[in-house]
């Protein structure tokens, strides 16, 4: 039976068409750039004082009547003064100048003392990371009750180098063991290699170094992709030529490379090999439906979760669905974009949603290596965030967004809608605002 056919595939052809585009970096559609020029507040606009009549258009050319302290009125000129046109202020007093906005005369409110603080600069005047300072520095008297200080949160999210090093050492020991064993085995995965991706390598990890993502890449030459339901992200994978002795032939289902079969065998081998890891208490967690990862749980000295993901590497041209993607010309430049597009692309065994189930033979595009490169070289300046370069707030903003999602899940843990969101959605939204 053709795995591409079935009632679910016919009845829900667009089920996987909307969501995957956001999850696969490089989807269709141009991205909008946030406005950086705030509107002028109404309070900053010049206006007539309350209680005063509106100025006529021609009144700017007429002289205001002199104030009592400047020129006392003379009785001899009273008749003549009565024939002159009255000022815009009228008998109530002098007219207010057009360039000033004040609540009363200097005489009424008193001269300003030298101790009066200058008004704080508005958001447009704060440059760089200054936009992250709390509300009091933006001209308000104090932050509202319960508000949090972004910089204090960032300091709280800072990971201890000692903890990170200790966790990375344990994870690397397990991963290196698995990699060596896979390369020595006479199996379909003998050619796997390590691909460093994920928040740890992107330097945007928060809270604790207790979760790691690792990709084992396997090069597959001369493959042909068939897009699933116009999703732009999920594909059936075929071989253009299938020579004899191809180790992946056993995973073919009517010429289609079965993602479920390949992931199942990959999981089985890892489950066997972790038994031989020395000095580490590690197990394989139960399979999560629809997940492309084999999750390991290292239980000692501290609990650490490691997601190992199998990824097919293709050095062919990127799929047509990515043609309008990666709109970074005005941000990182055309040369950087062309350089990134010359890199391979990857396919992970992430099944497409199909009705109430999954199409288990599909693979999803992955550009996690491109995402890592962008986060490492994320500024227009080549020295942005380098050791001696100017620091920007991009990575800090991403950390705060991830922390916000984490706190929302804790606060509204009983709401199932939040279960669908993960840090990858946050990172994808973040990339869509950067260019």
Coordinates of C-alpha atoms in Angstrom, one line a residue:
X1 CA 0.0 0.0 0.0
X2 CA 1.3 3.4 -0.9
X3 CA 2.2 5.3 2.3
X4 CA 1.3 8.5 0.7
X5 CA -2.3 7.5 0.3
X6 CA -5.0 7.1 2.9
X7 CA -8.2 8.7 4.1
X8 CA -6.4 11.1 6.4
X9 CA -4.1 12.2 3.6
X10 CA -7.1 12.9 1.3
X11 CA -9.3 14.6 3.8
X12 CA -6.8 16.9 5.3
X13 CA -4.4 18.0 2.6
X14 CA -3.8 21.3 4.2
X15 CA -3.3 20.1 7.8
X16 CA 0.4 20.3 7.6
X17 CA 0.6 23.3 5.3
X18 CA 0.3 26.1 7.8
X19 CA 2.3 25.4 10.9
X20 CA 5.4 23.8 9.5
X21 CA 6.4 26.9 7.5
X22 CA 7.1 28.8 10.7
X23 CA 9.1 25.9 12.2
X24 CA 11.4 25.4 9.2
X25 CA 13.7 28.3 9.0
X26 CA 13.7 29.6 5.5
X27 CA 10.0 29.3 4.8
X28 CA 8.1 31.4 2.3
X29 CA 7.1 35.0 2.7
X30 CA 9.0 38.2 3.4
X31 CA 9.3 39.3 7.0
X32 CA 8.3 42.7 8.3
X33 CA 10.8 45.0 10.1
X34 CA 9.7 46.6 13.3
X35 CA 9.2 50.4 13.4
X36 CA 12.0 52.2 15.2
X37 CA 10.5 55.7 15.1
X38 CA 7.9 56.1 17.9
X39 CA 5.0 58.5 17.4
X40 CA 5.2 61.9 19.1
X41 CA 3.1 61.7 22.3
X42 CA 0.1 64.0 22.4
X43 CA 1.4 65.6 25.6
X44 CA 4.5 66.8 23.7
X45 CA 2.6 68.7 21.1
X46 CA 2.2 72.5 21.6
X47 CA -1.3 73.6 22.5
X48 CA -3.2 76.6 23.8
X49 CA -3.6 76.9 27.6
X50 CA -6.9 75.9 29.1
X51 CA -9.2 78.8 29.5
X52 CA -7.6 80.8 26.7
X53 CA -9.3 81.4 23.3
X54 CA -7.8 79.7 20.3
X55 CA -5.5 81.9 18.3
X56 CA -6.6 83.1 15.0
X57 CA -4.4 82.3 12.0
X58 CA -3.3 85.9 11.5
X59 CA -2.7 86.6 15.2
X60 CA 1.0 85.4 14.9
X61 CA 1.8 88.7 13.1
X62 CA 0.2 90.9 15.7
X63 CA 2.0 92.2 18.7
X64 CA 0.9 91.0 22.1
X65 CA -0.2 93.5 24.6
X66 CA 2.6 94.4 27.0
X67 CA 2.5 92.9 30.5
X68 CA 1.9 95.2 33.4
X69 CA 5.5 94.9 34.6
X70 CA 7.0 95.8 31.2
X71 CA 5.1 99.0 30.3
X72 CA 2.5 100.6 32.5
X73 CA -0.5 102.0 30.6
X74 CA -0.6 105.8 30.1
X75 CA -3.8 107.8 30.6
X76 CA -2.9 110.2 27.7
X77 CA -2.8 107.4 25.2
X78 CA -6.0 105.6 26.4
X79 CA -8.1 107.0 23.6
X80 CA -5.6 106.1 21.0
X81 CA -5.1 102.6 22.4
X82 CA -8.7 101.9 22.2
X83 CA -8.5 102.3 18.4
X84 CA -5.8 99.8 18.0
X85 CA -6.7 96.2 17.3
X86 CA -6.8 94.0 20.4
X87 CA -4.2 91.3 21.0
X88 CA -4.9 87.6 20.8
X89 CA -4.7 87.4 24.6
X90 CA -7.4 90.0 25.1
X91 CA -8.0 91.5 28.5
X92 CA -7.1 88.3 30.3
X93 CA -3.4 88.8 29.7
X94 CA -0.6 88.3 27.3
X95 CA -0.8 85.6 24.5
X96 CA 1.3 82.5 24.8
X97 CA 4.1 82.1 22.3
X98 CA 3.7 79.4 19.7
X99 CA 7.0 77.6 20.5
X100 CA 6.4 77.1 24.2
X101 CA 4.2 74.8 26.0
X102 CA 3.7 75.7 29.7
X103 CA 1.1 75.4 32.3
X104 CA 1.2 79.0 33.5
X105 CA 3.4 82.1 33.7
X106 CA 6.7 82.2 35.4
X107 CA 5.1 84.5 37.9
X108 CA 2.3 82.1 38.7
X109 CA 4.3 78.9 39.2
X110 CA 7.6 80.4 40.3
X111 CA 11.0 80.1 38.8
X112 CA 12.4 76.6 38.5
X113 CA 15.0 75.7 41.0
X114 CA 18.4 74.5 40.0
X115 CA 17.8 71.3 41.8
X116 CA 14.9 70.2 39.5
X117 CA 15.9 67.1 37.6
X118 CA 16.0 67.3 33.8
X119 CA 13.3 65.2 32.1
X120 CA 14.6 61.7 31.3
X121 CA 15.2 60.8 27.7
X122 CA 12.5 59.0 25.8
X123 CA 12.8 55.6 24.2
X124 CA 14.1 57.1 20.9
X125 CA 17.1 58.7 22.8
X126 CA 18.2 55.5 24.4
X127 CA 20.6 53.6 22.2
X128 CA 21.7 50.0 22.0
X129 CA 20.9 47.9 25.0
X130 CA 19.6 50.9 26.9
X131 CA 16.1 50.0 25.7
X132 CA 16.2 47.2 28.3
X133 CA 16.4 49.5 31.3
X134 CA 13.3 49.5 33.5
X135 CA 10.4 52.0 33.6
X136 CA 11.9 54.5 36.1
X137 CA 14.6 55.6 33.6
X138 CA 12.0 56.2 30.9
X139 CA 10.6 59.2 32.8
X140 CA 8.1 57.4 35.1
X141 CA 8.4 57.7 38.9
X142 CA 8.5 53.9 39.5
X143 CA 7.8 50.5 38.0
X144 CA 4.3 49.1 38.7
X145 CA 4.0 46.6 41.5
X146 CA 5.1 43.1 40.5
X147 CA 7.1 44.3 37.5
X148 CA 10.5 42.7 36.9
X149 CA 13.8 44.2 35.9
X150 CA 15.1 42.7 32.7
X151 CA 18.7 43.1 33.6
X152 CA 18.2 41.4 37.0
X153 CA 16.4 38.5 35.2
X154 CA 19.3 38.2 32.8
X155 CA 21.7 38.0 35.7
X156 CA 19.6 35.3 37.2
X157 CA 19.6 33.3 34.0
X158 CA 23.4 33.5 33.7
X159 CA 24.8 30.0 33.8
X160 CA 27.7 29.1 36.0
X161 CA 30.7 28.2 33.9
X162 CA 31.6 25.5 36.4
X163 CA 28.2 23.9 36.1
X164 CA 28.2 24.1 32.3
X165 CA 31.6 22.5 32.1
X166 CA 30.7 19.7 34.4
X167 CA 27.5 18.9 32.5
X168 CA 29.2 19.2 29.1
X169 CA 31.9 16.8 30.2
X170 CA 29.3 14.1 31.1
X171 CA 27.3 14.6 27.9
X172 CA 30.4 14.6 25.7
X173 CA 31.5 11.3 27.3
X174 CA 28.2 9.6 26.5
X175 CA 27.9 11.1 23.0
X176 CA 31.5 10.3 22.0
X177 CA 31.0 6.7 23.1
X178 CA 27.8 6.3 21.0
X179 CA 29.5 8.0 18.0
X180 CA 32.5 5.7 18.1
X181 CA 30.4 2.6 18.5
X182 CA 28.1 3.5 15.6
X183 CA 31.1 4.1 13.4
X184 CA 32.6 0.8 14.2
X185 CA 29.5 -1.3 13.7
X186 CA 28.7 -2.9 10.4
X187 CA 25.4 -1.1 10.3
X188 CA 23.4 1.4 8.2
X189 CA 24.7 4.2 10.4
X190 CA 28.4 3.6 10.1
X191 CA 29.0 7.0 8.4
X192 CA 27.4 9.2 11.0
X193 CA 29.1 12.3 12.2
X194 CA 28.4 14.9 14.9
X195 CA 26.7 18.2 14.1
X196 CA 26.8 20.8 16.9
X197 CA 23.5 22.6 17.2
X198 CA 21.1 23.7 19.8
X199 CA 20.9 26.4 22.5
X200 CA 24.1 25.2 24.3
X201 CA 26.2 25.8 21.2
X202 CA 24.3 29.0 20.3
X203 CA 25.1 30.4 23.8
X204 CA 21.4 31.1 24.6
X205 CA 20.8 28.4 27.2
X206 CA 18.9 29.6 30.3
X207 CA 18.2 28.5 33.8
X208 CA 20.3 25.3 34.1
X209 CA 22.6 23.2 31.9
X210 CA 20.3 20.1 32.1
X211 CA 19.1 19.8 28.5
X212 CA 21.2 19.2 25.4
X213 CA 20.4 18.6 21.8
X214 CA 22.8 16.6 19.6
X215 CA 22.5 15.8 15.9
X216 CA 24.0 12.7 14.3
X217 CA 24.2 13.5 10.6
X218 CA 24.3 10.9 7.8
X219 CA 25.1 11.9 4.3
X220 CA 22.7 10.6 1.6
X221 CA 23.8 11.3 -1.9
X222 CA 21.5 11.9 -4.9
X223 CA 18.1 12.0 -3.2
X224 CA 14.8 13.3 -4.7
X225 CA 12.3 15.2 -2.6
X226 CA 8.5 15.0 -3.0
X227 CA 6.7 17.8 -1.0
X228 CA 4.0 16.6 1.3
X229 CA 0.7 18.5 0.9
X230 CA 2.3 21.7 -0.2
X231 CA 3.6 22.1 3.4
X232 CA 7.0 23.6 2.4
X233 CA 8.5 21.7 5.3
X234 CA 7.7 18.0 5.1
X235 CA 8.9 15.7 2.3
X236 CA 9.0 12.2 1.1
X237 CA 12.5 11.1 0.4
X238 CA 13.5 8.9 -2.6
X239 CA 16.8 7.8 -4.1
X240 CA 17.4 9.0 -7.7
X241 CA 19.4 5.8 -8.1
X242 CA 19.4 2.9 -5.7
X243 CA 22.6 0.9 -6.4
X244 CA 23.0 -2.6 -5.1
X245 CA 24.5 -2.7 -1.6
X246 CA 22.9 0.5 -0.5
X247 CA 22.7 0.0 3.3
X248 CA 19.5 2.1 3.5
X249 CA 17.6 -0.1 1.1
X250 CA 16.1 -2.0 3.9
X251 CA 14.2 1.1 5.0
X252 CA 12.5 1.7 1.6
X253 CA 8.7 1.4 1.4
X254 CA 7.8 1.4 -2.3
X255 CA 10.8 3.6 -3.2
X256 CA 10.2 5.9 -0.3
X257 CA 12.7 6.1 2.6
X258 CA 10.7 5.4 5.7
X259 CA 11.4 7.9 8.5
X260 CA 9.7 5.7 11.1
X261 CA 11.6 2.5 10.1
X262 CA 14.9 4.3 10.1
X263 CA 14.3 6.1 13.4
X264 CA 13.2 2.8 15.0
X265 CA 16.4 1.0 14.0
X266 CA 18.5 4.0 15.2
X267 CA 16.8 4.0 18.5
X268 CA 17.3 0.2 18.9
X269 CA 21.1 0.5 18.3
X270 CA 21.5 3.4 20.8
X271 CA 19.6 1.4 23.4
X272 CA 22.0 -1.4 23.0
X273 CA 25.1 0.8 23.0
X274 CA 24.4 2.8 26.2
X275 CA 24.7 -0.4 28.2
X276 CA 28.5 -0.2 27.6
X277 CA 29.0 3.4 28.7
X278 CA 31.2 3.3 31.8
X279 CA 31.0 5.4 34.9
X280 CA 27.7 6.9 33.9
X281 CA 24.1 6.0 34.9
X282 CA 22.2 6.6 31.6
X283 CA 18.9 5.2 30.2
X284 CA 16.8 5.7 27.1
X285 CA 13.4 7.4 27.9
X286 CA 10.1 6.2 26.5
X287 CA 9.4 7.2 22.9
X288 CA 7.4 10.4 22.6
X289 CA 4.8 10.3 19.8
X290 CA 5.8 12.4 16.8
X291 CA 9.2 13.2 18.3
X292 CA 12.3 12.9 16.0
X293 CA 14.6 12.4 18.9
X294 CA 16.0 9.5 20.9
X295 CA 16.0 10.9 24.5
X296 CA 18.7 9.8 26.9
X297 CA 18.4 10.5 30.7
X298 CA 21.7 10.8 32.5
X299 CA 20.8 10.3 36.2
X300 CA 24.1 10.8 38.0
X301 CA 25.7 13.0 39.3
X302 CA 22.8 15.3 38.2
X303 CA 19.9 14.6 35.9
X304 CA 20.6 15.7 32.4
X305 CA 18.3 15.1 29.3
X306 CA 20.0 14.6 26.0
X307 CA 18.0 14.6 22.7
X308 CA 19.9 12.7 20.0
X309 CA 18.4 13.4 16.5
X310 CA 19.3 11.5 13.3
X311 CA 19.6 13.9 10.4
X312 CA 20.0 13.1 6.7
X313 CA 22.5 15.5 5.1
X314 CA 22.0 16.5 1.5
X315 CA 24.5 18.6 -0.5
X316 CA 22.1 19.3 -3.3
X317 CA 20.4 22.6 -3.9
X318 CA 17.9 23.7 -1.3
X319 CA 14.3 22.8 -2.0
X320 CA 12.2 25.3 -4.1
X321 CA 10.0 26.1 -1.0
X322 CA 13.0 27.9 0.5
X323 CA 13.6 30.2 -2.5
X324 CA 12.0 33.2 -0.8
X325 CA 13.3 32.4 2.6
X326 CA 16.3 33.7 4.5
X327 CA 15.5 37.4 3.9
X328 CA 18.7 38.8 5.5
X329 CA 20.0 40.9 2.6
X330 CA 19.4 44.2 4.4
X331 CA 20.6 42.8 7.7
X332 CA 23.6 40.5 7.3
X333 CA 24.1 41.2 3.6
X334 CA 23.9 39.3 0.3
X335 CA 27.3 37.7 0.6
X336 CA 26.4 36.2 3.9
X337 CA 23.1 34.9 2.5
X338 CA 24.8 33.3 -0.5
X339 CA 27.4 31.7 1.7
X340 CA 24.7 30.2 3.9
X341 CA 22.7 28.9 1.0
X342 CA 25.7 27.0 -0.3
X343 CA 25.8 24.9 2.9
X344 CA 24.0 21.5 3.0
X345 CA 20.5 21.2 4.3
X346 CA 19.2 18.5 6.6
X347 CA 16.1 16.3 7.0
X348 CA 15.0 15.0 10.4
X349 CA 12.4 12.2 11.0
X350 CA 9.8 14.6 12.2
X351 CA 6.4 13.3 11.0
X352 CA 3.8 15.5 9.5
X353 CA 0.5 15.9 11.4
X354 CA -2.3 14.1 9.5
X355 CA -5.8 14.4 11.1
X356 CA -5.6 12.9 14.6
X357 CA -2.4 11.1 13.8
X358 CA 0.9 11.4 11.9
X359 CA 2.2 10.6 8.4
X360 CA 5.2 8.5 9.7
X361 CA 7.1 8.3 6.4
X362 CA 7.8 12.0 6.1
X363 CA 10.9 14.0 6.9
X364 CA 11.1 17.6 7.9
X365 CA 13.6 20.2 6.7
X366 CA 16.1 21.4 9.3
X367 CA 18.3 24.4 9.2
X368 CA 19.5 24.4 12.8
X369 CA 23.1 24.8 11.6
X370 CA 22.1 28.0 9.7
X371 CA 20.4 29.3 12.8
X372 CA 23.5 28.7 14.9
X373 CA 25.6 30.5 12.3
X374 CA 23.3 33.5 12.3
X375 CA 23.2 33.7 16.1
X376 CA 27.0 33.5 16.3
X377 CA 27.4 36.3 13.6
X378 CA 24.2 38.2 14.2
X379 CA 25.3 41.9 13.7
X380 CA 25.9 44.1 10.7
X381 CA 29.3 44.9 12.3
X382 CA 31.7 42.0 12.0
X383 CA 32.8 42.6 15.6
X384 CA 29.3 42.6 17.1
X385 CA 29.5 40.9 20.5
X386 CA 33.0 39.7 20.0
X387 CA 35.4 39.8 22.9
X388 CA 36.4 43.4 22.3
X389 CA 33.5 44.4 20.1
X390 CA 30.3 46.3 20.9
X391 CA 27.7 44.2 22.7
X392 CA 24.2 44.2 21.4
X393 CA 21.0 43.0 23.0
X394 CA 19.9 40.4 20.5
X395 CA 20.8 37.3 22.5
X396 CA 19.6 38.8 25.7
X397 CA 16.2 39.4 24.1
X398 CA 16.0 35.8 23.0
X399 CA 16.9 34.6 26.5
X400 CA 14.2 36.8 28.0
X401 CA 11.6 35.5 25.5
X402 CA 12.5 31.9 26.4
X403 CA 12.3 32.8 30.0
X404 CA 8.9 34.4 29.5
X405 CA 7.5 31.2 27.9
X406 CA 9.0 29.1 30.7
X407 CA 7.3 31.3 33.3
X408 CA 3.9 31.2 31.4
X409 CA 4.0 27.5 31.4
X410 CA 4.6 27.4 35.1
X411 CA 1.9 29.9 35.9
X412 CA -0.7 28.4 33.6
X413 CA 0.3 24.8 33.8
X414 CA -3.3 23.6 33.6
X415 CA -3.8 25.2 30.1
X416 CA -3.2 22.6 27.4
X417 CA -2.7 25.3 24.7
X418 CA 0.7 26.1 26.1
X419 CA 1.9 22.5 25.7
X420 CA 2.1 23.1 22.0
X421 CA 4.7 25.9 22.4
X422 CA 8.4 25.3 22.9
X423 CA 11.6 27.3 22.8
X424 CA 12.0 26.6 19.1
X425 CA 8.8 28.6 18.3
X426 CA 10.3 31.4 20.3
X427 CA 13.5 31.3 18.4
X428 CA 11.6 31.2 15.0
X429 CA 9.6 34.3 16.0
X430 CA 12.8 36.0 17.1
X431 CA 14.4 35.4 13.7
X432 CA 11.4 36.7 11.9
X433 CA 11.8 40.1 13.7
X434 CA 15.6 40.5 13.4
X435 CA 16.0 41.3 9.7

